JSON list of C-alpha atoms and ligand atoms in Angstrom, two decimals:
[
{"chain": "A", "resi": 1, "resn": "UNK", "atom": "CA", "xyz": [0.22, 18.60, -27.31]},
{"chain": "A", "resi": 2, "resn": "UNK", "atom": "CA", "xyz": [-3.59, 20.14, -26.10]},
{"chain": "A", "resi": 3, "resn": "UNK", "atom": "CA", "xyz": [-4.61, 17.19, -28.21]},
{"chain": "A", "resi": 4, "resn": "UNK", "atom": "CA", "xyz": [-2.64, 14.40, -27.32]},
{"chain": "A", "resi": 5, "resn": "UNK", "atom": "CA", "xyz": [-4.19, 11.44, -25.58]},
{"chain": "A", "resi": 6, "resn": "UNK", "atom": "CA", "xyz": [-2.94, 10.35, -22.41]},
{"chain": "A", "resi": 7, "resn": "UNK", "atom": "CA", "xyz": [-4.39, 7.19, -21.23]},
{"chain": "A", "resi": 8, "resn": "UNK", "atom": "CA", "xyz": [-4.20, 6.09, -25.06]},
{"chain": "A", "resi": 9, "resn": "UNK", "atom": "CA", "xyz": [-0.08, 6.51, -24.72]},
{"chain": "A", "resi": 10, "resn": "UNK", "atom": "CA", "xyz": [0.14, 4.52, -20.97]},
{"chain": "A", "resi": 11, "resn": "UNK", "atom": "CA", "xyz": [-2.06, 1.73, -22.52]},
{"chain": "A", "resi": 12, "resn": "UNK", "atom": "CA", "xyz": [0.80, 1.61, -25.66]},
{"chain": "A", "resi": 13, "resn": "UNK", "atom": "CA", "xyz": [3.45, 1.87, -23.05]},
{"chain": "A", "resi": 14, "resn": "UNK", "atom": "CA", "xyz": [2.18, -1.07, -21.18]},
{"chain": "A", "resi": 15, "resn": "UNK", "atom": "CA", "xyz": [2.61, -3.10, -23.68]},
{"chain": "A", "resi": 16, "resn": "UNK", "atom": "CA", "xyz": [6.29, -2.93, -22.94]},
{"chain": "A", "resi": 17, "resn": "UNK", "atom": "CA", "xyz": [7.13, -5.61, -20.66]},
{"chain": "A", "resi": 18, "resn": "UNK", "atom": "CA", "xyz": [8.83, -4.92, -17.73]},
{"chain": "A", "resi": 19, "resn": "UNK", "atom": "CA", "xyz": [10.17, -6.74, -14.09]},
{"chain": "A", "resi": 20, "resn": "UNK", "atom": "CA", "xyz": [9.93, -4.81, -11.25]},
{"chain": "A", "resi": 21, "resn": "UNK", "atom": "CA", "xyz": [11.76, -4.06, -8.61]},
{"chain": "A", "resi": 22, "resn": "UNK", "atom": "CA", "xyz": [11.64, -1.95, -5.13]},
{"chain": "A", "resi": 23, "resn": "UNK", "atom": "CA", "xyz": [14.13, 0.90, -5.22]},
{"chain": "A", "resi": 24, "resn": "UNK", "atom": "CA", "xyz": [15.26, 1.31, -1.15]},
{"chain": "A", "resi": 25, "resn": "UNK", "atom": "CA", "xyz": [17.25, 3.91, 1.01]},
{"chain": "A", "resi": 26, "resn": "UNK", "atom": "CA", "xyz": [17.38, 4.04, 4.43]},
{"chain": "A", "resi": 27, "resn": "UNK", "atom": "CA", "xyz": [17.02, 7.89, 6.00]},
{"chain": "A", "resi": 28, "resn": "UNK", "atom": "CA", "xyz": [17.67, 8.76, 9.60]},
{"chain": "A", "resi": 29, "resn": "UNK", "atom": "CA", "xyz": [18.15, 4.87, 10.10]},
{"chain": "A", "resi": 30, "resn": "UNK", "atom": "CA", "xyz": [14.24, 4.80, 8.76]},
{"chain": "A", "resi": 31, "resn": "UNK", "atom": "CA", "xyz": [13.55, 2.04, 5.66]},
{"chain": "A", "resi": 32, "resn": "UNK", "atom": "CA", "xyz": [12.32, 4.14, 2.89]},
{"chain": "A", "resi": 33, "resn": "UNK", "atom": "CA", "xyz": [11.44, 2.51, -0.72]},
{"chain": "A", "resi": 34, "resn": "UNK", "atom": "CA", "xyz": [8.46, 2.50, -3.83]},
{"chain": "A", "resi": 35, "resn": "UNK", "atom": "CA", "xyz": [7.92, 0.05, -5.82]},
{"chain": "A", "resi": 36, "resn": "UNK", "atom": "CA", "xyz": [9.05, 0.80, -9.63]},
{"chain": "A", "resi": 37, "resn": "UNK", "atom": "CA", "xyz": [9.33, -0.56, -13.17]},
{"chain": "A", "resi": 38, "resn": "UNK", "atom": "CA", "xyz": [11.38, 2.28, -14.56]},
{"chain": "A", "resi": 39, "resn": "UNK", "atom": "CA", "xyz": [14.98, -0.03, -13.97]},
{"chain": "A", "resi": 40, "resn": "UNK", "atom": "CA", "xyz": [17.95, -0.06, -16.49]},
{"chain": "A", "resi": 41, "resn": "UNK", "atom": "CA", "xyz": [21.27, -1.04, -16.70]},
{"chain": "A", "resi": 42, "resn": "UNK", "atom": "CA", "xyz": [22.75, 2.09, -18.00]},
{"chain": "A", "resi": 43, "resn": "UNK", "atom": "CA", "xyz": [26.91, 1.38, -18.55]},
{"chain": "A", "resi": 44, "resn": "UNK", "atom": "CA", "xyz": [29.49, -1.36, -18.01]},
{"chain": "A", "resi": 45, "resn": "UNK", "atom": "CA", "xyz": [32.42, 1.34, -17.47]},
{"chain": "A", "resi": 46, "resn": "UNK", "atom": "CA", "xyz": [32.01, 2.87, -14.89]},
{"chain": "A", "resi": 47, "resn": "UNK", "atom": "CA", "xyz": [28.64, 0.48, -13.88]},
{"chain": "A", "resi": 48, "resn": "UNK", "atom": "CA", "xyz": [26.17, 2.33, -13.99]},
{"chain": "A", "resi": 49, "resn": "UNK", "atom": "CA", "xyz": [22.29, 1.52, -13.82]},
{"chain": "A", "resi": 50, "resn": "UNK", "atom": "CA", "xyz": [19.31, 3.86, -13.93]},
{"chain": "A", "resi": 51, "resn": "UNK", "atom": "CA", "xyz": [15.70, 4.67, -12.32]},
{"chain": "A", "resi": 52, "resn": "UNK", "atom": "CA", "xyz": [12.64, 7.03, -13.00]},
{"chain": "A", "resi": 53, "resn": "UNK", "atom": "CA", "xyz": [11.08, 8.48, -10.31]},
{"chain": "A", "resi": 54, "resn": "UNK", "atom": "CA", "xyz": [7.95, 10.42, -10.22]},
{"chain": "A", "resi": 55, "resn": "UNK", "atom": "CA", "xyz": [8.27, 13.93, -8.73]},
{"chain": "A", "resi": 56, "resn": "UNK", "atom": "CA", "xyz": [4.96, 13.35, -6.85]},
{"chain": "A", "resi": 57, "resn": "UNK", "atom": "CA", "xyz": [6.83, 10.58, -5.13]},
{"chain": "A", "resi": 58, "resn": "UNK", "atom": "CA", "xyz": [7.02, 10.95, -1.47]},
{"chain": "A", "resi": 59, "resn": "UNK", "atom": "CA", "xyz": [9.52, 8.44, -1.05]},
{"chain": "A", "resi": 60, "resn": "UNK", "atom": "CA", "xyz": [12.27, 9.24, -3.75]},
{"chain": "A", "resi": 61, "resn": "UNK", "atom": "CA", "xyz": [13.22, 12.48, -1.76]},
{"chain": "A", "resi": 62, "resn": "UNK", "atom": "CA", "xyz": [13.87, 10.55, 1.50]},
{"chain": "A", "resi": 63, "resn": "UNK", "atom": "CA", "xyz": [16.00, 7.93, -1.06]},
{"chain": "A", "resi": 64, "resn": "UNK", "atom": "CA", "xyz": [17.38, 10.64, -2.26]},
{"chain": "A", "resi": 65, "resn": "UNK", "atom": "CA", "xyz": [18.83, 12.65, 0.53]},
{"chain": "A", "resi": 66, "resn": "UNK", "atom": "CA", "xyz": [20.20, 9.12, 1.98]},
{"chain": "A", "resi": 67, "resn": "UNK", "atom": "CA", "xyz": [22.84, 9.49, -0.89]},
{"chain": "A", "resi": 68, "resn": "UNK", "atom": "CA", "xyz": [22.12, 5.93, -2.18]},
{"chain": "A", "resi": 69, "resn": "UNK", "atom": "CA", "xyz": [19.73, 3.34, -3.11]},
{"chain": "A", "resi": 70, "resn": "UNK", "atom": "CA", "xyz": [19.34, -0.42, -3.67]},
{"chain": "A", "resi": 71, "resn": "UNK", "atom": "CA", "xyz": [17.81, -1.80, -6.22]},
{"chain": "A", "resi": 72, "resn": "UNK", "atom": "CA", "xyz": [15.56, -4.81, -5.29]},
{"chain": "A", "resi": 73, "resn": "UNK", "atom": "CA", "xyz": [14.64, -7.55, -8.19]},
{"chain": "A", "resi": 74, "resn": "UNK", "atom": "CA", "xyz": [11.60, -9.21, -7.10]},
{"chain": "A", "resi": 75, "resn": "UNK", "atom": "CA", "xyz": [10.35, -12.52, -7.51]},
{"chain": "A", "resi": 76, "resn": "UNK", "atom": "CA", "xyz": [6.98, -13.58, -8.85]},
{"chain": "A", "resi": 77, "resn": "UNK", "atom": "CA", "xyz": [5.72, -15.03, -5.65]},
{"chain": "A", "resi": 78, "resn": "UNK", "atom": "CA", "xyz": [6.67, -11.74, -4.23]},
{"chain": "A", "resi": 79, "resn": "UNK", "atom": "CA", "xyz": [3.36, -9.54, -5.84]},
{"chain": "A", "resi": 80, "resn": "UNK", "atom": "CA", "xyz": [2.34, -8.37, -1.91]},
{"chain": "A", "resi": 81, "resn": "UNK", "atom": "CA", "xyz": [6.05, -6.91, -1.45]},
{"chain": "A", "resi": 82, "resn": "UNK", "atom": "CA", "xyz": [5.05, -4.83, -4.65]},
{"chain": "A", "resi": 83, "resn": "UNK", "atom": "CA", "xyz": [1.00, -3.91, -3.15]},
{"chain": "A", "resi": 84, "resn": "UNK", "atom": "CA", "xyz": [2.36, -2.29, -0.17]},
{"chain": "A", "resi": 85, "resn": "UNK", "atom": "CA", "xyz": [5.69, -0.31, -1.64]},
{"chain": "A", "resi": 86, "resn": "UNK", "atom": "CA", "xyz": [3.62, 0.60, -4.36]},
{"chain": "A", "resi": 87, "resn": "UNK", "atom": "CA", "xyz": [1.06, 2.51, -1.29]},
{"chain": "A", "resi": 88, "resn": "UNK", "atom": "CA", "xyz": [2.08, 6.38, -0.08]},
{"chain": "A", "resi": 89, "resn": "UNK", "atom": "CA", "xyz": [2.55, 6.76, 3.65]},
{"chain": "A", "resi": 90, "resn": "UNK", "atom": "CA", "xyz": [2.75, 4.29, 6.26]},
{"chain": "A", "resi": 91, "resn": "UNK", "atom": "CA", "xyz": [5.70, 2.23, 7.29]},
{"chain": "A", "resi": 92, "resn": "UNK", "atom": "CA", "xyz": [5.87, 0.08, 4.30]},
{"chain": "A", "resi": 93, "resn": "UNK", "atom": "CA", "xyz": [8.49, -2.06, 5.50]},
{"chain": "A", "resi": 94, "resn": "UNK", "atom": "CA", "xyz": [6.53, -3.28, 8.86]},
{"chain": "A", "resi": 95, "resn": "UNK", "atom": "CA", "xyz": [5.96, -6.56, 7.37]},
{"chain": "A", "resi": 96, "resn": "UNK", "atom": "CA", "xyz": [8.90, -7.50, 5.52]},
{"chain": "A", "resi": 97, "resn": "UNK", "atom": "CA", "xyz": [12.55, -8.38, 6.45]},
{"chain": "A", "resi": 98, "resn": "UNK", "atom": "CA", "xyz": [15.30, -6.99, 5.13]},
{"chain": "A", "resi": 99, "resn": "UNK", "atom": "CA", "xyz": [19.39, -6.47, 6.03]},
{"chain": "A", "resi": 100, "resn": "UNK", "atom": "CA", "xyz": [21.27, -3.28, 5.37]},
{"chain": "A", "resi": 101, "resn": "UNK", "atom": "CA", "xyz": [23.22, -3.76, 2.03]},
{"chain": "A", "resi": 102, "resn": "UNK", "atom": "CA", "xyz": [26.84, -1.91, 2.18]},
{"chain": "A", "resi": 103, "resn": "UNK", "atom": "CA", "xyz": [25.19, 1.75, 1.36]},
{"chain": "A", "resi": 104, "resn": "UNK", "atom": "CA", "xyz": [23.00, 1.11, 4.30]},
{"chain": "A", "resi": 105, "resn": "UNK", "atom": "CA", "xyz": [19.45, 0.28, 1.78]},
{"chain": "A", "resi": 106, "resn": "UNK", "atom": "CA", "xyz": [17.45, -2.48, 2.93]},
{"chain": "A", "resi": 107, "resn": "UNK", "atom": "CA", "xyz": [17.98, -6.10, 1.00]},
{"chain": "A", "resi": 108, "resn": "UNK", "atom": "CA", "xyz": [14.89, -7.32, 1.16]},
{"chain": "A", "resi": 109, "resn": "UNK", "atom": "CA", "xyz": [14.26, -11.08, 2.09]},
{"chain": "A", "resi": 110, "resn": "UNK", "atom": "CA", "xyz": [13.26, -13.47, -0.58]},
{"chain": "A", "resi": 111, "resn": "UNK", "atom": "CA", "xyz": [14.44, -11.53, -3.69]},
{"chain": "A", "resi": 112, "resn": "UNK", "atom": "CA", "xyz": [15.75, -12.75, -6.76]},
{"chain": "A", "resi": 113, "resn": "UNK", "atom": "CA", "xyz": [19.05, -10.05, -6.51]},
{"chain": "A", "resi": 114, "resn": "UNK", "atom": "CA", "xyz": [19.98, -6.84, -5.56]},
{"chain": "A", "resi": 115, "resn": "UNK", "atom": "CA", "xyz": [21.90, -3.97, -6.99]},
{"chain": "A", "resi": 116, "resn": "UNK", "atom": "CA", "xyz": [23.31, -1.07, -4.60]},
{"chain": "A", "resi": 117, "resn": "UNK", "atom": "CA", "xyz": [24.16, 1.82, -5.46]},
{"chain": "A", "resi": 118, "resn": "UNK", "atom": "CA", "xyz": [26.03, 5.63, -4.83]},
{"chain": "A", "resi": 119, "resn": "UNK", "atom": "CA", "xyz": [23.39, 8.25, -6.32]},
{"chain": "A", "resi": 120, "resn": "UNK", "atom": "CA", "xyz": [25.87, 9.81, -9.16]},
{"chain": "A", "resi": 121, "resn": "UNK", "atom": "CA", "xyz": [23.48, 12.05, -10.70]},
{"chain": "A", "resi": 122, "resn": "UNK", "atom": "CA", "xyz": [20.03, 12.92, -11.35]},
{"chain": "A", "resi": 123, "resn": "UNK", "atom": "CA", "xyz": [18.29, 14.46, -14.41]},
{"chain": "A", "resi": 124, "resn": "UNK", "atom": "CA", "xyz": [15.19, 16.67, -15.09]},
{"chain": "A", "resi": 125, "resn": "UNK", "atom": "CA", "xyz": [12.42, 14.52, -17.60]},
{"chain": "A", "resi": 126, "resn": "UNK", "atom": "CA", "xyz": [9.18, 15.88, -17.45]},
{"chain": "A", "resi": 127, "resn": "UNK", "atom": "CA", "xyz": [6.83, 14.40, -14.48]},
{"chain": "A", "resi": 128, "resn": "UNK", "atom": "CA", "xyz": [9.83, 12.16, -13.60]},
{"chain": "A", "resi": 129, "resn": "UNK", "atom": "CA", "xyz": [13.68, 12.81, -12.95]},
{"chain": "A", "resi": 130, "resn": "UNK", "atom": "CA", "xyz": [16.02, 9.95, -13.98]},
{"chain": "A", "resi": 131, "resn": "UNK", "atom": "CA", "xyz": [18.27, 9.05, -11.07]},
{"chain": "A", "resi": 132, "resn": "UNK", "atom": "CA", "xyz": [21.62, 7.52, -11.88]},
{"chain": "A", "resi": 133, "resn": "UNK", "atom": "CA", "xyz": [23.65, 4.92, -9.39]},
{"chain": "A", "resi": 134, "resn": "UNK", "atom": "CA", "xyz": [26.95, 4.40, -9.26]},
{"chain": "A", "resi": 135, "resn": "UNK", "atom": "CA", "xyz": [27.06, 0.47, -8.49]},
{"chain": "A", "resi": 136, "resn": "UNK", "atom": "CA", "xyz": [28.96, -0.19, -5.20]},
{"chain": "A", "resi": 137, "resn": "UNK", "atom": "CA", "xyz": [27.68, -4.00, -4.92]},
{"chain": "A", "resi": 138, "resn": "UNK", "atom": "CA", "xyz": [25.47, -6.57, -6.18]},
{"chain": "A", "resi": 139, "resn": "UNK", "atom": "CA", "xyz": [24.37, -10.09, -5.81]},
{"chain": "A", "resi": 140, "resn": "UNK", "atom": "CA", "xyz": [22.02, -12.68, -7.14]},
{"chain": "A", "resi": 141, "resn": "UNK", "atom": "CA", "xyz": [20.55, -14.36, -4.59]},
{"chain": "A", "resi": 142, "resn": "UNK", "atom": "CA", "xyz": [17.77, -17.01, -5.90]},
{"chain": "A", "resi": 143, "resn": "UNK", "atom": "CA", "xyz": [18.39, -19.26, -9.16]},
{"chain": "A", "resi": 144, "resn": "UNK", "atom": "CA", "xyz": [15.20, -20.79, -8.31]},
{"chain": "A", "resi": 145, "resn": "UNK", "atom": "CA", "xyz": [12.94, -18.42, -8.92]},
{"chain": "A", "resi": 146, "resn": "UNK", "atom": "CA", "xyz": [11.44, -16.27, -11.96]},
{"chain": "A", "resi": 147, "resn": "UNK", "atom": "CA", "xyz": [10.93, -12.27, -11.65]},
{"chain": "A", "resi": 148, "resn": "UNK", "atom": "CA", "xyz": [7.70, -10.89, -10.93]},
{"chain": "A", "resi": 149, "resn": "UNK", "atom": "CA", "xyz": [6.56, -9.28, -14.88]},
{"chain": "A", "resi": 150, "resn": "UNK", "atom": "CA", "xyz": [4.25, -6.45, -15.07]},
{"chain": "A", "resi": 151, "resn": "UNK", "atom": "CA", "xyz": [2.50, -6.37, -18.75]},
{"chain": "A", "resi": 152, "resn": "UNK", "atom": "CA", "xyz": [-0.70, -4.35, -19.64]},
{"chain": "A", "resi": 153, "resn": "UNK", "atom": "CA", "xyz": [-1.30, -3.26, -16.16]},
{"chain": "A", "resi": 154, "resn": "UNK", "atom": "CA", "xyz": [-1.34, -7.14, -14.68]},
{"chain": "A", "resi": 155, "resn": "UNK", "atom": "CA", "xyz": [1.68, -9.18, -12.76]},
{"chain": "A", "resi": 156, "resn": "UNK", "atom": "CA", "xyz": [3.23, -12.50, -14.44]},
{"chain": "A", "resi": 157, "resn": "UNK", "atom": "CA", "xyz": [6.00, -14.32, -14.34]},
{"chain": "A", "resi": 158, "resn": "UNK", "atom": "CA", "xyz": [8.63, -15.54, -16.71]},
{"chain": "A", "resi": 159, "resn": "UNK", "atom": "CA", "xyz": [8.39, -18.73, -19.32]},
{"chain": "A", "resi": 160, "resn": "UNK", "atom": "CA", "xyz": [10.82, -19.77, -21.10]},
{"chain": "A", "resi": 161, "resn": "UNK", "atom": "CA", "xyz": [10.12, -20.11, -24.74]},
{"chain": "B", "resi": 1, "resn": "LIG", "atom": "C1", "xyz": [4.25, -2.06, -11.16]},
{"chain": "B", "resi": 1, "resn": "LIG", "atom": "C2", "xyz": [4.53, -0.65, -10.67]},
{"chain": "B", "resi": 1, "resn": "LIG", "atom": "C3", "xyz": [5.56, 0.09, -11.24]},
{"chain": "B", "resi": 1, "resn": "LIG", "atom": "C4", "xyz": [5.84, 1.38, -10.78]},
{"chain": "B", "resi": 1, "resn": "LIG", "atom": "N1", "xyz": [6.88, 2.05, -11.34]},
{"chain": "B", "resi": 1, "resn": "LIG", "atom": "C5", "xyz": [7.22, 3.27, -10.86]},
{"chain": "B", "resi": 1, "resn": "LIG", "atom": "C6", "xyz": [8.34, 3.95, -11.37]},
{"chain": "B", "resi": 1, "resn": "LIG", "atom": "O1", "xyz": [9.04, 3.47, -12.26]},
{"chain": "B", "resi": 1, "resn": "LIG", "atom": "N2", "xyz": [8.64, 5.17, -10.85]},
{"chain": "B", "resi": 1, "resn": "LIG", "atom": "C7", "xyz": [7.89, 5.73, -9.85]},
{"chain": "B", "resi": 1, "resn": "LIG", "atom": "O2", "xyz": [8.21, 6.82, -9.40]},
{"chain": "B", "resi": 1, "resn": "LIG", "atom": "N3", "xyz": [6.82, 5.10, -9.34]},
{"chain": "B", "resi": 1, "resn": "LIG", "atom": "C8", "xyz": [6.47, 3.89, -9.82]},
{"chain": "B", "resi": 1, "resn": "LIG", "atom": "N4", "xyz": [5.40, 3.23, -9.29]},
{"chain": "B", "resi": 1, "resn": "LIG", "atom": "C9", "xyz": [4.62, 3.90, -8.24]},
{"chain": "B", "resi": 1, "resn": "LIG", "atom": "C10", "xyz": [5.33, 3.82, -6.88]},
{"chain": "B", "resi": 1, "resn": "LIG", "atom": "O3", "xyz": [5.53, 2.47, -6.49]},
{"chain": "B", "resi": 1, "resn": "LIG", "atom": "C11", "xyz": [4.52, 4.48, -5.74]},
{"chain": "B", "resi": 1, "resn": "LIG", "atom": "O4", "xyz": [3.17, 4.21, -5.92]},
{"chain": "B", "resi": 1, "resn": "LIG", "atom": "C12", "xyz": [4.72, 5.95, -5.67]},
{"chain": "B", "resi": 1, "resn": "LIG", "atom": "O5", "xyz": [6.08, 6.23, -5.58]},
{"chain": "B", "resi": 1, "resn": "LIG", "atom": "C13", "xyz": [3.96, 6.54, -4.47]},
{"chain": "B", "resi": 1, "resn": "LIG", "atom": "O6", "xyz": [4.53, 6.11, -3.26]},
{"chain": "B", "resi": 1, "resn": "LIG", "atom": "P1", "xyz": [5.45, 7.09, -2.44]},
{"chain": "B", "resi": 1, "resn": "LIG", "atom": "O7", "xyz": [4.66, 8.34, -2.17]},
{"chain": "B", "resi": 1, "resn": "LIG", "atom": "O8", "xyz": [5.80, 6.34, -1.19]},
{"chain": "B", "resi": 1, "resn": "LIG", "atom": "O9", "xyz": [6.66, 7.40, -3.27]},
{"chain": "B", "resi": 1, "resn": "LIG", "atom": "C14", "xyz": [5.08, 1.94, -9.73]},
{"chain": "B", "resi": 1, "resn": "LIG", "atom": "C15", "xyz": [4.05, 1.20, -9.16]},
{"chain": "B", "resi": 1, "resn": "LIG", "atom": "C16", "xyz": [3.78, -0.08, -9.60]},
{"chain": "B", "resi": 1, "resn": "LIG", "atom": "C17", "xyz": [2.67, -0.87, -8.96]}
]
């Protein structure tokens, strides 16, 4: 793969519409979370949903060793939440509210729903791992608002056709 291009392969991949959400654990009673794009829903029975996170992430290993993780859906008036979990370092939560959900991962004020979730598993792929969560609880929390979209590298939101 000496040849194979890159940035030619992220521009294709950005083409895949996405929402984005920030993926939350709470270590040592610390807030820990990144923002991320890499959310599925993986399986009905048992429920299961899915994440990618990079291994140069600094924050997936504290999310990780808290056992669980909650799965944030933001909203589109909610780009700024996505600027600073999307930063390394720093206490990213400083400037946002948020309420344990029942694993213990911050809920974070004003978003459109939440999944939380037992980690069940994780897998090796490449530069990322793929983190399975066992859901333990979920809720959606705003019918007024549409999801923050992330296409070709710029934030949107949602209109219906
Ligand atoms: C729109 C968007 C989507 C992202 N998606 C992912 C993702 O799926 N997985 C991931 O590990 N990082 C993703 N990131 C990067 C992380 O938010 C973050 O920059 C990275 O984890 C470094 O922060 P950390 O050291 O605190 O983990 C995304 C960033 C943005 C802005």
């Amino acid at each position: 793969m000496g040849d194979f291009d890159e940035r030619a392969f992220r521009n294709a991949m950005g083409n895949f519409c996405t929402g984005v959400v920030i993926a939350t654990g709470r270590l040592d009673n610390t807030p820990v979370g990144f923002a991320a794009q890499s959310f599925v829903s993986l399986s009905l029975e048992p429920p299961l949903v899915a994440l990618c996170p990079g291994k140069s992430s600094t924050s997936w290993p504290k999310v990780r060793d808290s056992g669980s993780f909650c799965i944030n859906i933001l909203t589109a008036d909610q780009q700024s939440v996505c600027d600073a979990m999307a930063k390394s370092g720093g206490d990213k939560f400083a400037a946002f509210e948020w309420t344990p959900g029942v694993s213990g991962s911050p809920v974070l004020a004003g978003v459109l729903g939440y999944v939380d979730c037992d980690l069940e598993a994780e897998h090796d792929a490449g530069d990322h791992t793929i983190a399975v969560g066992r859901v333990r609880d979920f809720s959606i929390l705003r019918d007024d608002a549409p999801p923050l979209l992330f296409f070709r590298g710029s934030y949107g939101a949602f209109n219906p056709l």
